[in-house]
CSV table of C-alpha atoms in Angstrom, one decimal:
chain,number,residue,atom,x,y,z
A,1,UNK,CA,-13.7,-29.1,14.8
A,2,UNK,CA,-13.1,-31.4,17.8
A,3,UNK,CA,-9.9,-32.6,17.0
A,4,UNK,CA,-10.4,-35.6,15.2
A,5,UNK,CA,-8.5,-36.1,11.7
A,6,UNK,CA,-11.5,-37.1,8.5
A,7,UNK,CA,-9.7,-40.1,6.4
A,8,UNK,CA,-10.9,-41.8,4.2
A,9,UNK,CA,-8.6,-43.8,3.3
A,10,UNK,CA,-4.4,-43.8,3.8
A,11,UNK,CA,-1.4,-46.2,3.0
A,12,UNK,CA,1.2,-47.2,5.6
A,13,UNK,CA,4.4,-47.4,4.8
A,14,UNK,CA,4.4,-51.2,3.6
A,15,UNK,CA,2.0,-50.6,1.6
A,16,UNK,CA,-1.0,-51.4,3.3
A,17,UNK,CA,-3.9,-49.9,2.6
A,18,UNK,CA,-6.8,-48.8,5.0
A,19,UNK,CA,-9.9,-47.5,4.2
A,20,UNK,CA,-12.6,-46.2,6.5
A,21,UNK,CA,-15.9,-48.3,7.2
A,22,UNK,CA,-19.4,-47.6,8.8
A,23,UNK,CA,-18.7,-47.5,12.7
A,24,UNK,CA,-20.5,-46.7,15.2
A,25,UNK,CA,-18.5,-43.2,15.5
A,26,UNK,CA,-18.7,-42.0,11.4
A,27,UNK,CA,-14.8,-41.1,10.3
A,28,UNK,CA,-13.1,-42.8,13.8
A,29,UNK,CA,-10.0,-44.5,13.0
A,30,UNK,CA,-10.0,-47.7,15.4
A,31,UNK,CA,-6.1,-49.2,16.2
A,32,UNK,CA,-4.6,-48.9,12.9
A,33,UNK,CA,-1.1,-48.8,14.8
A,34,UNK,CA,-0.1,-44.7,15.1
A,35,UNK,CA,-0.4,-42.4,16.6
A,36,UNK,CA,-2.9,-39.3,16.7
A,37,UNK,CA,0.2,-37.1,15.3
A,38,UNK,CA,0.9,-39.6,13.1
A,39,UNK,CA,-2.3,-39.1,11.9
A,40,UNK,CA,-2.5,-35.7,11.3
A,41,UNK,CA,1.3,-35.7,9.7
A,42,UNK,CA,-0.1,-38.4,7.1
A,43,UNK,CA,-3.1,-36.3,6.5
A,44,UNK,CA,-0.6,-33.4,6.2
A,45,UNK,CA,1.2,-35.5,3.5
A,46,UNK,CA,-1.6,-36.2,1.6
A,47,UNK,CA,-3.5,-32.3,1.4
A,48,UNK,CA,0.0,-31.5,0.2
A,49,UNK,CA,0.3,-34.6,-2.9
A,50,UNK,CA,-3.1,-33.1,-3.9
A,51,UNK,CA,-1.8,-29.7,-4.2
A,52,UNK,CA,1.1,-30.6,-6.0
A,53,UNK,CA,-0.6,-32.7,-8.7
A,54,UNK,CA,-3.3,-30.0,-8.7
A,55,UNK,CA,-1.0,-26.9,-9.5
A,56,UNK,CA,1.3,-29.1,-11.2
A,57,UNK,CA,-1.5,-29.7,-13.8
A,58,UNK,CA,-2.5,-26.1,-13.9
A,59,UNK,CA,0.7,-25.0,-14.5
A,60,UNK,CA,0.6,-27.4,-17.7
A,61,UNK,CA,-2.6,-26.1,-19.0
A,62,UNK,CA,-1.3,-22.5,-18.4
A,63,UNK,CA,1.7,-23.2,-20.7
A,64,UNK,CA,-0.2,-24.7,-23.3
A,65,UNK,CA,-2.6,-21.9,-23.7
A,66,UNK,CA,0.4,-19.6,-23.5
A,67,UNK,CA,2.3,-22.3,-26.4
A,68,UNK,CA,-1.0,-22.1,-28.7
A,69,UNK,CA,-0.9,-18.0,-28.4
A,70,UNK,CA,2.6,-18.0,-29.4
A,71,UNK,CA,2.9,-20.2,-32.3
A,72,UNK,CA,0.6,-17.7,-34.6
A,73,UNK,CA,2.6,-14.6,-33.6
A,74,UNK,CA,6.0,-15.8,-33.6
A,75,UNK,CA,5.1,-16.8,-37.2
A,76,UNK,CA,3.7,-13.6,-38.2
A,77,UNK,CA,7.1,-12.2,-36.3
A,78,UNK,CA,8.9,-14.1,-38.4
A,79,UNK,CA,7.5,-13.7,-41.7
A,80,UNK,CA,7.6,-10.1,-41.2
A,81,UNK,CA,3.6,-9.5,-41.0
A,82,UNK,CA,3.3,-8.8,-37.3
A,83,UNK,CA,1.6,-5.7,-36.0
A,84,UNK,CA,2.2,-3.5,-33.5
A,85,UNK,CA,-0.6,-5.1,-31.2
A,86,UNK,CA,1.0,-8.7,-32.8
A,87,UNK,CA,4.5,-8.2,-31.5
A,88,UNK,CA,3.0,-6.9,-28.3
A,89,UNK,CA,1.2,-9.0,-27.5
A,90,UNK,CA,4.1,-11.9,-28.5
A,91,UNK,CA,6.1,-10.6,-26.0
A,92,UNK,CA,3.8,-10.4,-22.9
A,93,UNK,CA,3.0,-14.4,-23.7
A,94,UNK,CA,6.6,-14.9,-24.1
A,95,UNK,CA,7.1,-13.2,-20.5
A,96,UNK,CA,4.1,-15.2,-19.0
A,97,UNK,CA,5.5,-18.1,-20.3
A,98,UNK,CA,8.8,-16.8,-18.5
A,99,UNK,CA,6.9,-16.5,-15.3
A,100,UNK,CA,5.1,-19.8,-15.3
A,101,UNK,CA,8.5,-21.6,-16.1
A,102,UNK,CA,10.0,-20.0,-13.0
A,103,UNK,CA,6.9,-21.4,-10.4
A,104,UNK,CA,7.8,-24.4,-8.5
A,105,UNK,CA,4.7,-26.1,-7.8
A,106,UNK,CA,6.0,-28.0,-4.6
A,107,UNK,CA,6.3,-24.6,-2.5
A,108,UNK,CA,2.9,-24.2,-1.3
A,109,UNK,CA,0.1,-22.3,-2.7
A,110,UNK,CA,0.8,-20.3,-5.8
A,111,UNK,CA,0.3,-16.9,-6.7
A,112,UNK,CA,-0.4,-17.4,-10.3
A,113,UNK,CA,0.8,-14.7,-13.1
A,114,UNK,CA,-1.7,-12.8,-14.8
A,115,UNK,CA,-2.7,-14.0,-18.6
A,116,UNK,CA,-2.5,-11.6,-21.0
A,117,UNK,CA,-4.8,-10.2,-22.3
A,118,UNK,CA,-5.3,-10.1,-26.7
């Protein structure tokens, strides 16, 4: 990379949104009222917000998947109808759900726990 920061749009502290438009040099930000360092900071904030949104959505989806598996298995246990395999699967899915709940999507890249088999 040649030291350039590529932004499609950004919003300043006053809520004014700037967008990239075709120019002599594509992706060139001209006289927008902030320094290169400030642009880098804005870019990093945007990347962090995108990652947070993605990871929060993924966490919610995985929690929903765990909930769907736990429900019928818990019913079998509650009704004294569960097999040993179902009891083992229930414990694995519950441990997985606890591990997911302990993850904080705002703390950088997440190492997701392994999804239980079965």
